[in-house]
N, CA, C and O atoms as a Maestro MAE file, in Angstrom:
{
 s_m_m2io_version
 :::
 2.0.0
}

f_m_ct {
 s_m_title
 :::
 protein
 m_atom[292] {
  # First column is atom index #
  i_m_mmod_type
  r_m_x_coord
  r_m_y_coord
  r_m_z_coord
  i_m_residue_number
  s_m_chain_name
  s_m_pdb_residue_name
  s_m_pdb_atom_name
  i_m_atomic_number
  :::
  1 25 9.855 -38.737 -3.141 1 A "UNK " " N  " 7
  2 3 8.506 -39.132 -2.815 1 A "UNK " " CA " 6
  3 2 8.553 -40.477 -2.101 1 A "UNK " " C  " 6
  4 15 9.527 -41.220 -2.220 1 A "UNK " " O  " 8
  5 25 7.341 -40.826 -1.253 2 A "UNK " " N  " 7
  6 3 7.588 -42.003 -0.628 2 A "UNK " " CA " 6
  7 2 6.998 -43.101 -1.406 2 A "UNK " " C  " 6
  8 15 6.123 -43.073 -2.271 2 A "UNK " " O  " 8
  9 25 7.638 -44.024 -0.932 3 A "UNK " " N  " 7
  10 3 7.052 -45.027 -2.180 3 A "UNK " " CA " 6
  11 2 5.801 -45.891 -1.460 3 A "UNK " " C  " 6
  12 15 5.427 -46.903 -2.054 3 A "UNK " " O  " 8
  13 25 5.167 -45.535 -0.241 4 A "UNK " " N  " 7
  14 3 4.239 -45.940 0.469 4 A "UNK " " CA " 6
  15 2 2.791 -44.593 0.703 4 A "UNK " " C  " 6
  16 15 2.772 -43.600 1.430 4 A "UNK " " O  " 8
  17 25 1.832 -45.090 -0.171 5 A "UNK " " N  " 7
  18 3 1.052 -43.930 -0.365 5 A "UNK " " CA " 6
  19 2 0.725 -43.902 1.721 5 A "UNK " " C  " 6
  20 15 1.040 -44.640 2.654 5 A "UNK " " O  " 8
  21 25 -0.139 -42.457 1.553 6 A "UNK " " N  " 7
  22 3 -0.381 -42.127 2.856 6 A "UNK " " CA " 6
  23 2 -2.147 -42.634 2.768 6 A "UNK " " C  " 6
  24 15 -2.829 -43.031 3.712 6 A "UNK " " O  " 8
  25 25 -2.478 -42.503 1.650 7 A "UNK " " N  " 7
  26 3 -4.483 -43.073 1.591 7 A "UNK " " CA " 6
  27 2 -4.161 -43.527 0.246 7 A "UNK " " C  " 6
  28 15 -3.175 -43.275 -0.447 7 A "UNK " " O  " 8
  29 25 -5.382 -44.383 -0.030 8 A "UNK " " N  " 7
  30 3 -5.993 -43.992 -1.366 8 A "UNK " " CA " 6
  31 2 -7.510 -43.234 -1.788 8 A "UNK " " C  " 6
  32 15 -8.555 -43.361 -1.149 8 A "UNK " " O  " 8
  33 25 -7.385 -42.700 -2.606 9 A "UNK " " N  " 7
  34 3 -9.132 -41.552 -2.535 9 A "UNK " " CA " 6
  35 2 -9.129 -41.991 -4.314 9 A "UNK " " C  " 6
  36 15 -8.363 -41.723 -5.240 9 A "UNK " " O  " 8
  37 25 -10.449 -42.820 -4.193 10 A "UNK " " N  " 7
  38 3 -11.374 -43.394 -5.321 10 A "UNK " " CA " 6
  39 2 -9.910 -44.298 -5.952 10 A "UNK " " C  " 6
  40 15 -9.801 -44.378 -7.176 10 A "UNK " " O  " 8
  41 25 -8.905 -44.904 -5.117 11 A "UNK " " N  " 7
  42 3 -8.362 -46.143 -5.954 11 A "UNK " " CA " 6
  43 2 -7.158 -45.230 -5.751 11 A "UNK " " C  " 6
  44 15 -6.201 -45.721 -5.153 11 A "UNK " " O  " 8
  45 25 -7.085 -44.091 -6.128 12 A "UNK " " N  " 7
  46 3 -5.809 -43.558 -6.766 12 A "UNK " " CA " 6
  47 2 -4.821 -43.020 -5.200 12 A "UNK " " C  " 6
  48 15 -5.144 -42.338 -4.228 12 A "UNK " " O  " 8
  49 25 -3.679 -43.644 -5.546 13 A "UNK " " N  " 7
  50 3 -2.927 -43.142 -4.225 13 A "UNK " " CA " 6
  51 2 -2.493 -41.966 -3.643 13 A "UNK " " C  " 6
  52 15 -2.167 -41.380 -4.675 13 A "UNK " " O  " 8
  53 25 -2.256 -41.211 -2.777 14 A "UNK " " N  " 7
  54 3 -1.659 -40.152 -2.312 14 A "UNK " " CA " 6
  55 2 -0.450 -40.266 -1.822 14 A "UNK " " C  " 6
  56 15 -0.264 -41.111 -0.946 14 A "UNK " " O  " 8
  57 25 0.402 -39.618 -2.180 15 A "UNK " " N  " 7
  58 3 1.823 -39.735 -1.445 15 A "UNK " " CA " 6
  59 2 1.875 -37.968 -0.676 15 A "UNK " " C  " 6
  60 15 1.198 -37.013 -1.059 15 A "UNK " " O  " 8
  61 25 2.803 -37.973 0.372 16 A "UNK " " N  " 7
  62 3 3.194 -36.883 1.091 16 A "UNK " " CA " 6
  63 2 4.336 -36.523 0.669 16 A "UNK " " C  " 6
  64 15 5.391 -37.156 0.656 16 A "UNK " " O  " 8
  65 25 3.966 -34.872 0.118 17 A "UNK " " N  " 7
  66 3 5.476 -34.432 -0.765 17 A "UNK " " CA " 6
  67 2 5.893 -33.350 0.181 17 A "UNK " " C  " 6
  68 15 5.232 -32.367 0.515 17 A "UNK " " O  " 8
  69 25 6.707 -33.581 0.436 18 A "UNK " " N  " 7
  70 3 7.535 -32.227 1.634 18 A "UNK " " CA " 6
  71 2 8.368 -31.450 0.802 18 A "UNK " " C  " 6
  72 15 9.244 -31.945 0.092 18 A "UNK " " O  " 8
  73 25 8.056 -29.959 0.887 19 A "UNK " " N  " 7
  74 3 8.601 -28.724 0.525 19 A "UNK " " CA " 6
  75 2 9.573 -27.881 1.070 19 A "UNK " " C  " 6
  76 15 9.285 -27.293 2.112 19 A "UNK " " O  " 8
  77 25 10.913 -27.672 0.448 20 A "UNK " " N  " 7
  78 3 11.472 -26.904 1.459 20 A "UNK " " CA " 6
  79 2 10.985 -25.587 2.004 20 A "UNK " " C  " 6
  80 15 9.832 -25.170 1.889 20 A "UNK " " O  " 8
  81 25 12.002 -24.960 2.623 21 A "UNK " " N  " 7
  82 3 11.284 -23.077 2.835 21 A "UNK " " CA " 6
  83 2 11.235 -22.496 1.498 21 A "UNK " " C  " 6
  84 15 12.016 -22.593 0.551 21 A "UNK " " O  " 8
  85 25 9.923 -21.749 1.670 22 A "UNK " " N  " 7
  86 3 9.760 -20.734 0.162 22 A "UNK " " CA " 6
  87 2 9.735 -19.578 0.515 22 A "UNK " " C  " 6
  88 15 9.619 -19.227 1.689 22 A "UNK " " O  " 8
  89 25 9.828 -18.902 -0.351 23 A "UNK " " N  " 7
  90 3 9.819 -17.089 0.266 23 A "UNK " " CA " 6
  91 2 8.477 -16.531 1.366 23 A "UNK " " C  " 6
  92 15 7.362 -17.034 1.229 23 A "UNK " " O  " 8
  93 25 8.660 -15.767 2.132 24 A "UNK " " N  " 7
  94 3 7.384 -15.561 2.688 24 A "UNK " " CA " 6
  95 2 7.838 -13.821 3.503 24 A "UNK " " C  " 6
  96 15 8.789 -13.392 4.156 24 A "UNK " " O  " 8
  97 25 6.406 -13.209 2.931 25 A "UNK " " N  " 7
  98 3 6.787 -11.896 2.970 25 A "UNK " " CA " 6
  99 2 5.730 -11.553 4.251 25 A "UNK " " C  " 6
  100 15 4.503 -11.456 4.213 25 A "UNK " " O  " 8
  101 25 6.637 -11.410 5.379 26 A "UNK " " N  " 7
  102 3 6.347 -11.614 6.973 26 A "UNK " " CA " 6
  103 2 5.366 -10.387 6.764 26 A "UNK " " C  " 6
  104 15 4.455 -10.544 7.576 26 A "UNK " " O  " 8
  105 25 5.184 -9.376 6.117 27 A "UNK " " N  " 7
  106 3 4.009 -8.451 6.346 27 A "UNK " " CA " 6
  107 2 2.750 -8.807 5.913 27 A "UNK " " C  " 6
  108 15 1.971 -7.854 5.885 27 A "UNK " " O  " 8
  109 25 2.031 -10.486 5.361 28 A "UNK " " N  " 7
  110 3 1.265 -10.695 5.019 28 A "UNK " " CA " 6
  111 2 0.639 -11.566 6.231 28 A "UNK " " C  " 6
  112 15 -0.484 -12.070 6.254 28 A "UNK " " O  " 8
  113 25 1.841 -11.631 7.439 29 A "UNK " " N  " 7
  114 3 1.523 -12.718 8.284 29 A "UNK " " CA " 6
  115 2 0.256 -12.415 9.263 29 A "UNK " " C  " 6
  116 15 -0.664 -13.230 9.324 29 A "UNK " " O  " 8
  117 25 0.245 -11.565 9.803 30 A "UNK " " N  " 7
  118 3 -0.867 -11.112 10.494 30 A "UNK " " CA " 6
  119 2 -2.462 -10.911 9.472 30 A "UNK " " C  " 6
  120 15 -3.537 -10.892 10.071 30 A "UNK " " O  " 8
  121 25 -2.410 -10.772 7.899 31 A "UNK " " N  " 7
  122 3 -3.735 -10.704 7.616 31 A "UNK " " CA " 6
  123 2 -3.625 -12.107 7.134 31 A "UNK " " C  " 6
  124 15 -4.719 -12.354 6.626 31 A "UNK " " O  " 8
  125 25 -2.726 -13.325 7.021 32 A "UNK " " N  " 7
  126 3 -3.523 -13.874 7.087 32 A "UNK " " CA " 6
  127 2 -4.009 -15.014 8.752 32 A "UNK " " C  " 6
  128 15 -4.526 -16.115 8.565 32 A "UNK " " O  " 8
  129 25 -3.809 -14.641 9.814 33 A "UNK " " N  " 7
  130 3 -4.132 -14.795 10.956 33 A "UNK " " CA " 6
  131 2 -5.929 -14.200 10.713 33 A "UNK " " C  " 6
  132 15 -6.932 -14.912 10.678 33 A "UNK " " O  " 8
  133 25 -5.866 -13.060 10.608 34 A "UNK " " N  " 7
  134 3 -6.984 -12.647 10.481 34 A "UNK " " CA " 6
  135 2 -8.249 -13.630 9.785 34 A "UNK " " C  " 6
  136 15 -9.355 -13.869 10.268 34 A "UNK " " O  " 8
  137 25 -7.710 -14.061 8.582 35 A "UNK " " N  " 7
  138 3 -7.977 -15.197 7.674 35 A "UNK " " CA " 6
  139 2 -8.513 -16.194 8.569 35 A "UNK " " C  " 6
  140 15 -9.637 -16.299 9.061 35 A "UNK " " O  " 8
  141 25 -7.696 -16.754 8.655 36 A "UNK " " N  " 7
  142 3 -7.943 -18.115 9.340 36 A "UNK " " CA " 6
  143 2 -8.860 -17.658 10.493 36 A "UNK " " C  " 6
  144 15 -9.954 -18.217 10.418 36 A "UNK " " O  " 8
  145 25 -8.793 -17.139 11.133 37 A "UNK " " N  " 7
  146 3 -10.097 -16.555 12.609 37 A "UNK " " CA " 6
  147 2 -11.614 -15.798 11.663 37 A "UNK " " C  " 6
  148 15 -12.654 -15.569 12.280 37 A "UNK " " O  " 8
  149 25 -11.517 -15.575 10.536 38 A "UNK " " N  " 7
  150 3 -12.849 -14.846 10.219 38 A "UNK " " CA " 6
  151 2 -13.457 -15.391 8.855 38 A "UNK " " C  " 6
  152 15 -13.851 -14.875 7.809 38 A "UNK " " O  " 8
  153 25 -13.325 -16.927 9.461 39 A "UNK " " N  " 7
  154 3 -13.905 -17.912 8.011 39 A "UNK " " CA " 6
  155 2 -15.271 -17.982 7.752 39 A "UNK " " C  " 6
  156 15 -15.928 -17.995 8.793 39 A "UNK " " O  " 8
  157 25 -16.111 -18.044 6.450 40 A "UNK " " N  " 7
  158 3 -16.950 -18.330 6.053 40 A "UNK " " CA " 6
  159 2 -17.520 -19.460 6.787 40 A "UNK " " C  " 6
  160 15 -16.831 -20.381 7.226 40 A "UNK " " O  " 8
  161 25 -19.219 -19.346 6.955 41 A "UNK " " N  " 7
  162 3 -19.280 -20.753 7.827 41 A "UNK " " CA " 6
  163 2 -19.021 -22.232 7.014 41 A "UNK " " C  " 6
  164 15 -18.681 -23.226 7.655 41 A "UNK " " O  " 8
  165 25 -19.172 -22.263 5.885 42 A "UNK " " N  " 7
  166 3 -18.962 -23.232 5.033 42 A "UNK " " CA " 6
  167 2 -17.125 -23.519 5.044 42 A "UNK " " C  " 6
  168 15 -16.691 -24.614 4.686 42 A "UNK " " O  " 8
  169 25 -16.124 -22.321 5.524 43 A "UNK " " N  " 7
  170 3 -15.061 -22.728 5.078 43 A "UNK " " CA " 6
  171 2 -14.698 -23.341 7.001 43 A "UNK " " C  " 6
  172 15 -14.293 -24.496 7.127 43 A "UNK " " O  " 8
  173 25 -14.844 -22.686 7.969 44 A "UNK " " N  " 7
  174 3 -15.084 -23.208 9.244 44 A "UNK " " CA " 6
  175 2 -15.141 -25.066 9.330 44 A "UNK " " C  " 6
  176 15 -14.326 -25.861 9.797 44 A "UNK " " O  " 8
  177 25 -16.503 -25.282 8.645 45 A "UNK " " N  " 7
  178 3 -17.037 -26.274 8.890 45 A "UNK " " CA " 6
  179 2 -16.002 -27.422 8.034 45 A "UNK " " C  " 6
  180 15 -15.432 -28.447 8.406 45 A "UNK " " O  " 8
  181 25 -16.070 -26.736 6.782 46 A "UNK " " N  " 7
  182 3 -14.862 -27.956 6.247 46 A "UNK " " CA " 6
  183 2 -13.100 -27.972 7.197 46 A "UNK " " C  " 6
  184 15 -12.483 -29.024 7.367 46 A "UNK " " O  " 8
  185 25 -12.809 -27.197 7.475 47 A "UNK " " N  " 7
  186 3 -11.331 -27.413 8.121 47 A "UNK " " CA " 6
  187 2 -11.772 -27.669 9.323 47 A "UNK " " C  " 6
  188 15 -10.719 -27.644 9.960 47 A "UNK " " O  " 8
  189 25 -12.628 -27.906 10.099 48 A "UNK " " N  " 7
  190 3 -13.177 -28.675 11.590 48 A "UNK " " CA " 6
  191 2 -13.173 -30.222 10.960 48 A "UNK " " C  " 6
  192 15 -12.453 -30.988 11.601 48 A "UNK " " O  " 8
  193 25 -13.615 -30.602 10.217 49 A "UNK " " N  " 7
  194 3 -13.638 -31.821 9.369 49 A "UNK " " CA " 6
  195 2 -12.230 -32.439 9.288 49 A "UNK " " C  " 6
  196 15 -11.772 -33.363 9.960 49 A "UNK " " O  " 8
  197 25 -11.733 -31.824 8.455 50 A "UNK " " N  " 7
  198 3 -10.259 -31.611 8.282 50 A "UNK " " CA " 6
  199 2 -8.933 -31.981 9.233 50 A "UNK " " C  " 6
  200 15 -7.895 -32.640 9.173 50 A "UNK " " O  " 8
  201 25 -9.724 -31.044 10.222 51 A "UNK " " N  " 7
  202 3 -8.762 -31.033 11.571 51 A "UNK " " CA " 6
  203 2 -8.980 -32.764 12.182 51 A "UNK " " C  " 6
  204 15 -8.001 -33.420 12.539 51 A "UNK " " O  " 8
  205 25 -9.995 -33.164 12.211 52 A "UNK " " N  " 7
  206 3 -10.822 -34.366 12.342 52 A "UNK " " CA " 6
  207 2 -9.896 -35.373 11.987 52 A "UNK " " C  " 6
  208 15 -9.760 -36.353 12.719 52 A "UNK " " O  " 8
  209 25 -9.140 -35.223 10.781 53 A "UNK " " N  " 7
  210 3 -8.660 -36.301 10.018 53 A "UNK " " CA " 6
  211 2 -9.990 -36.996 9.458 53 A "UNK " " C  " 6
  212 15 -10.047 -38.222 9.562 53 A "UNK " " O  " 8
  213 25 -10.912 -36.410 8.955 54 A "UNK " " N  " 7
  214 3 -11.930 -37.111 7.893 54 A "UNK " " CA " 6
  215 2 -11.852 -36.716 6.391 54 A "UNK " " C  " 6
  216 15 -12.693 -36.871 5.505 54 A "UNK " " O  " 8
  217 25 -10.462 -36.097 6.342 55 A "UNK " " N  " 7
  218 3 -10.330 -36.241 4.725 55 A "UNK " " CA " 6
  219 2 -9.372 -37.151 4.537 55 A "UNK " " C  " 6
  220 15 -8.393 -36.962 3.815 55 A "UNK " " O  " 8
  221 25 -9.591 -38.133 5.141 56 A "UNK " " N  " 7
  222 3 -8.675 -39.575 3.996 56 A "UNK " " CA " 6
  223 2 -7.142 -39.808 5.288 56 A "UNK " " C  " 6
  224 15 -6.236 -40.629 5.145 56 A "UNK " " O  " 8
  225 25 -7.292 -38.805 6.462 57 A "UNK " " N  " 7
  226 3 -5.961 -38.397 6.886 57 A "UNK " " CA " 6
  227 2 -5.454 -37.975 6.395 57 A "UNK " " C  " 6
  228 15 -4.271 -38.108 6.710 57 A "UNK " " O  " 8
  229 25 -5.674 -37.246 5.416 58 A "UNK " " N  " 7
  230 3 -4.348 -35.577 5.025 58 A "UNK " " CA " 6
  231 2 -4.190 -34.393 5.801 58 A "UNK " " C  " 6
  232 15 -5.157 -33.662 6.013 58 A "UNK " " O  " 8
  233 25 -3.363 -34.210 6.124 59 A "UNK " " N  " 7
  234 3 -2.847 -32.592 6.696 59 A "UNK " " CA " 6
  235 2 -3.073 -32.013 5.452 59 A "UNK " " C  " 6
  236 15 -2.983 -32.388 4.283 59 A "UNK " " O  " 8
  237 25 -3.523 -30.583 6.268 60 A "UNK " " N  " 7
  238 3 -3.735 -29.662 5.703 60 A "UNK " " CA " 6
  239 2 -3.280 -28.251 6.071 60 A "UNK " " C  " 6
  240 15 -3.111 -28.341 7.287 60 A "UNK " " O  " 8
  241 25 -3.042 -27.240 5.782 61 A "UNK " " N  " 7
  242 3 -1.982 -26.264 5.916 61 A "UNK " " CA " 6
  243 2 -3.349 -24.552 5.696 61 A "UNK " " C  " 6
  244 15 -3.834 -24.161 4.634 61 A "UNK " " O  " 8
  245 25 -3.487 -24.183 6.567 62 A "UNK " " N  " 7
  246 3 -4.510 -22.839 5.836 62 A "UNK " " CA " 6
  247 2 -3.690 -21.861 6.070 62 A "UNK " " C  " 6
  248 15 -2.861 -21.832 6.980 62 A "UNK " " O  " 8
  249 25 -3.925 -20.870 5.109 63 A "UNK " " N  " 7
  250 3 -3.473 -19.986 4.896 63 A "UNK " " CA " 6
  251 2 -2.148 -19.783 5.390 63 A "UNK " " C  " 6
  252 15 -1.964 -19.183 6.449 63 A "UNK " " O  " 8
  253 25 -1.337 -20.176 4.796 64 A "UNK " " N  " 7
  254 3 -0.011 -20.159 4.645 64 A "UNK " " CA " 6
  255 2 0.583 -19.053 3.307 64 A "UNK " " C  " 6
  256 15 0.173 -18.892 2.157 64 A "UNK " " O  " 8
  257 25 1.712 -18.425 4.077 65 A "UNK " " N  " 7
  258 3 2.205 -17.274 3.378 65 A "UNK " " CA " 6
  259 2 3.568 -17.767 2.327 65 A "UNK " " C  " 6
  260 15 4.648 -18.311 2.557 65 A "UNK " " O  " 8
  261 25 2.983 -17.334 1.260 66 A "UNK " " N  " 7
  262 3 4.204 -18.154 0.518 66 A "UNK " " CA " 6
  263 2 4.337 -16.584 -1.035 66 A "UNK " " C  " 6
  264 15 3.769 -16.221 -2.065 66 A "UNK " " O  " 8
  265 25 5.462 -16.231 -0.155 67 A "UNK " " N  " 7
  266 3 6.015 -14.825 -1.071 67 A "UNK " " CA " 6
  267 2 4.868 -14.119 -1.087 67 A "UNK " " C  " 6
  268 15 4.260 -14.311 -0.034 67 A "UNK " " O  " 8
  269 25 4.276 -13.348 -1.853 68 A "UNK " " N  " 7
  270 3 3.245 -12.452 -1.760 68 A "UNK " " CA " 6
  271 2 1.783 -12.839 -2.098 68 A "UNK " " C  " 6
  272 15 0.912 -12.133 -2.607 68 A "UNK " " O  " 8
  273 25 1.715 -14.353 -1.623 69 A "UNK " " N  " 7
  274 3 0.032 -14.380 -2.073 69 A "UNK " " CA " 6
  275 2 0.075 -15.614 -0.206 69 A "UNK " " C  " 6
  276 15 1.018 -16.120 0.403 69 A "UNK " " O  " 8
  277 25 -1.224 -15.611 0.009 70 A "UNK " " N  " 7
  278 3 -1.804 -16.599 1.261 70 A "UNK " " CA " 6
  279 2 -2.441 -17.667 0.445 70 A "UNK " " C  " 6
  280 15 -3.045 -17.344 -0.578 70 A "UNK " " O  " 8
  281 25 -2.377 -18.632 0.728 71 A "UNK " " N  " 7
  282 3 -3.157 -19.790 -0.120 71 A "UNK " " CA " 6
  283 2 -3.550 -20.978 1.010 71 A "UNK " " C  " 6
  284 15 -2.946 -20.952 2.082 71 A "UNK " " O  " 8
  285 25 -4.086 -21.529 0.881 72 A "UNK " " N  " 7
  286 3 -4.948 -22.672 1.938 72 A "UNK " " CA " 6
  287 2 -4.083 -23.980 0.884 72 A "UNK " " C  " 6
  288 15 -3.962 -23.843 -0.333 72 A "UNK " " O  " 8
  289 25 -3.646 -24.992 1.529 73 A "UNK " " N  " 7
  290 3 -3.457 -26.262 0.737 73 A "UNK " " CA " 6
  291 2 -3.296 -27.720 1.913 73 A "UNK " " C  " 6
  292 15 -3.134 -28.856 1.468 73 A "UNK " " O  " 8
  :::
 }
 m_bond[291] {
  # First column is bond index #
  i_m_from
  i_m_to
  i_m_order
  :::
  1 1 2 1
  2 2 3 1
  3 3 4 2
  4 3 5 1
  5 5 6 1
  6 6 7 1
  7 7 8 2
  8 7 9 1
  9 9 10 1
  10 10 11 1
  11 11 12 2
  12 11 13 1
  13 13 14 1
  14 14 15 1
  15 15 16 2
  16 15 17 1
  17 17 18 1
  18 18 19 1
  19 19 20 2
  20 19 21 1
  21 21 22 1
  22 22 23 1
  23 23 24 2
  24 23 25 1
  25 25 26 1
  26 26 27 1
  27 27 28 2
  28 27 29 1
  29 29 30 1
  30 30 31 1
  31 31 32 2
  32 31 33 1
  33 33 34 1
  34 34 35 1
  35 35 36 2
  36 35 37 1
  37 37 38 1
  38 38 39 1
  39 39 40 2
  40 39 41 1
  41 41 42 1
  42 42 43 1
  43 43 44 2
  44 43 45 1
  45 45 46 1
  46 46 47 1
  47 47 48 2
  48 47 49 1
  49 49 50 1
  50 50 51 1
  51 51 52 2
  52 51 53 1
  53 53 54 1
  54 54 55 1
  55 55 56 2
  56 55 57 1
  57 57 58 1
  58 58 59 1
  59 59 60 2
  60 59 61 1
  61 61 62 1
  62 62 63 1
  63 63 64 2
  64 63 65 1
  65 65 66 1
  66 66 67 1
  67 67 68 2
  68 67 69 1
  69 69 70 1
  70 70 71 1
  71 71 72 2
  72 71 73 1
  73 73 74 1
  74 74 75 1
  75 75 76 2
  76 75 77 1
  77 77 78 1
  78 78 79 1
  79 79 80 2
  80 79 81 1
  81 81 82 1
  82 82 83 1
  83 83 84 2
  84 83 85 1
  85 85 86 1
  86 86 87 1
  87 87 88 2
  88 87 89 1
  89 89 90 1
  90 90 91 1
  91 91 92 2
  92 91 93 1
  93 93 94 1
  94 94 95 1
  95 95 96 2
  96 95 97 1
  97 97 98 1
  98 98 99 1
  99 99 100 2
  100 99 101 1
  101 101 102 1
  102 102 103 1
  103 103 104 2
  104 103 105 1
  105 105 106 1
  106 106 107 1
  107 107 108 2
  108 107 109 1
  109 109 110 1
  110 110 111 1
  111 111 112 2
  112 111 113 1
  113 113 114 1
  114 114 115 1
  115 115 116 2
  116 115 117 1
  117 117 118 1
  118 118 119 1
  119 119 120 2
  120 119 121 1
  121 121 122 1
  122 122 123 1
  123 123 124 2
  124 123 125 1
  125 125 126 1
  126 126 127 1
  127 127 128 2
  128 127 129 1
  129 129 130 1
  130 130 131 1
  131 131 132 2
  132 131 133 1
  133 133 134 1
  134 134 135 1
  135 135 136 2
  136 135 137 1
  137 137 138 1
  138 138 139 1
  139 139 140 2
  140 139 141 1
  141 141 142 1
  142 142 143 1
  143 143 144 2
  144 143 145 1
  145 145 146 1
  146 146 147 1
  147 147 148 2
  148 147 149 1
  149 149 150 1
  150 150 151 1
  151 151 152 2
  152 151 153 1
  153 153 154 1
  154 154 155 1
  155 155 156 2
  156 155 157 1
  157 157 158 1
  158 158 159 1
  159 159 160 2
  160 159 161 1
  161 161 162 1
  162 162 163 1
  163 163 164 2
  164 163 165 1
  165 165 166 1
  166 166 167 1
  167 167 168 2
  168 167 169 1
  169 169 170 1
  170 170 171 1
  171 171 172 2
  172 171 173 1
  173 173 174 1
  174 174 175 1
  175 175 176 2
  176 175 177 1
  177 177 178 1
  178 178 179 1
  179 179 180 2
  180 179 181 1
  181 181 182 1
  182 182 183 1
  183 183 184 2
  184 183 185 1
  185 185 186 1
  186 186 187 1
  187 187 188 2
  188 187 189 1
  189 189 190 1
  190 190 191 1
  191 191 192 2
  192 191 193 1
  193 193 194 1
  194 194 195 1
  195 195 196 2
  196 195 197 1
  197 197 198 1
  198 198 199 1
  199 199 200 2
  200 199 201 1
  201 201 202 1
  202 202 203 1
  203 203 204 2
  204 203 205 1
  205 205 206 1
  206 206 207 1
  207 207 208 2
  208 207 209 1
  209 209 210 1
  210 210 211 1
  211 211 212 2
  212 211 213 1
  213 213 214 1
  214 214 215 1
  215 215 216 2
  216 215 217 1
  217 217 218 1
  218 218 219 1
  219 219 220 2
  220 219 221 1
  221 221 222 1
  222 222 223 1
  223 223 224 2
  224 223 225 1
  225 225 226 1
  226 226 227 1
  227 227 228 2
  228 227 229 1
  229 229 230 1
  230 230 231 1
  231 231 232 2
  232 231 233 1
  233 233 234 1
  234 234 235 1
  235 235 236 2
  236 235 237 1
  237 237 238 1
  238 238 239 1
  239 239 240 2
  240 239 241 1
  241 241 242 1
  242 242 243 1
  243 243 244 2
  244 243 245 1
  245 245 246 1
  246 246 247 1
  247 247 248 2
  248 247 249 1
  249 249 250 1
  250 250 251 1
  251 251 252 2
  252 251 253 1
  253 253 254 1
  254 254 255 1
  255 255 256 2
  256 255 257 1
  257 257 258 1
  258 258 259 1
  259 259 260 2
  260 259 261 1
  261 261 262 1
  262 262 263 1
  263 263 264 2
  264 263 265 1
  265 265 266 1
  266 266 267 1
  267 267 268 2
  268 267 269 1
  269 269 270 1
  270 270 271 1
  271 271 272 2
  272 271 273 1
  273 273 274 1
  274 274 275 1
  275 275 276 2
  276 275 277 1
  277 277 278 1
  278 278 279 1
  279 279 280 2
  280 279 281 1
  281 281 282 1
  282 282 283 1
  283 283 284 2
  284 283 285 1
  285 285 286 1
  286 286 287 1
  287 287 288 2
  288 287 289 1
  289 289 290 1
  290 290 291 1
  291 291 292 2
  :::
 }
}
């Protein structure tokens, strides 16, 4: 971990933790493409934000395939 947070959000620091490769089961890759192109307008509007760098400057990762489930983080 780095010993230099990347923000702080309400006091408390954030550090950037890098992950190696995890399993990813390439037949989930195209639905979740689909995913990411056919968002809720509420989920749209927050990752336009996002993309922005108006959450504190965190990257953010959507729908990413990790072994057999898609998860947003």
């Amino acid at each position: 971990m780095e010993t230099t947070p990347l923000t702080y959000i309400h006091g408390v620091p954030v550090y950037r933790r890098v992950i190696g490769r995890l399993p990813v089961n390439g037949r989930l890759a195209p639905r979740a493409k689909a995913l990411r192109k056919a968002g809720i307008l509420s989920e749209i509007l927050f990752w336009k934000q996002v993309h922005k760098g108006r959450f504190h400057g965190i990257d953010f990762d959507r729908q990413r395939v990790i072994g057999n489930y898609i998860v947003d983080f």
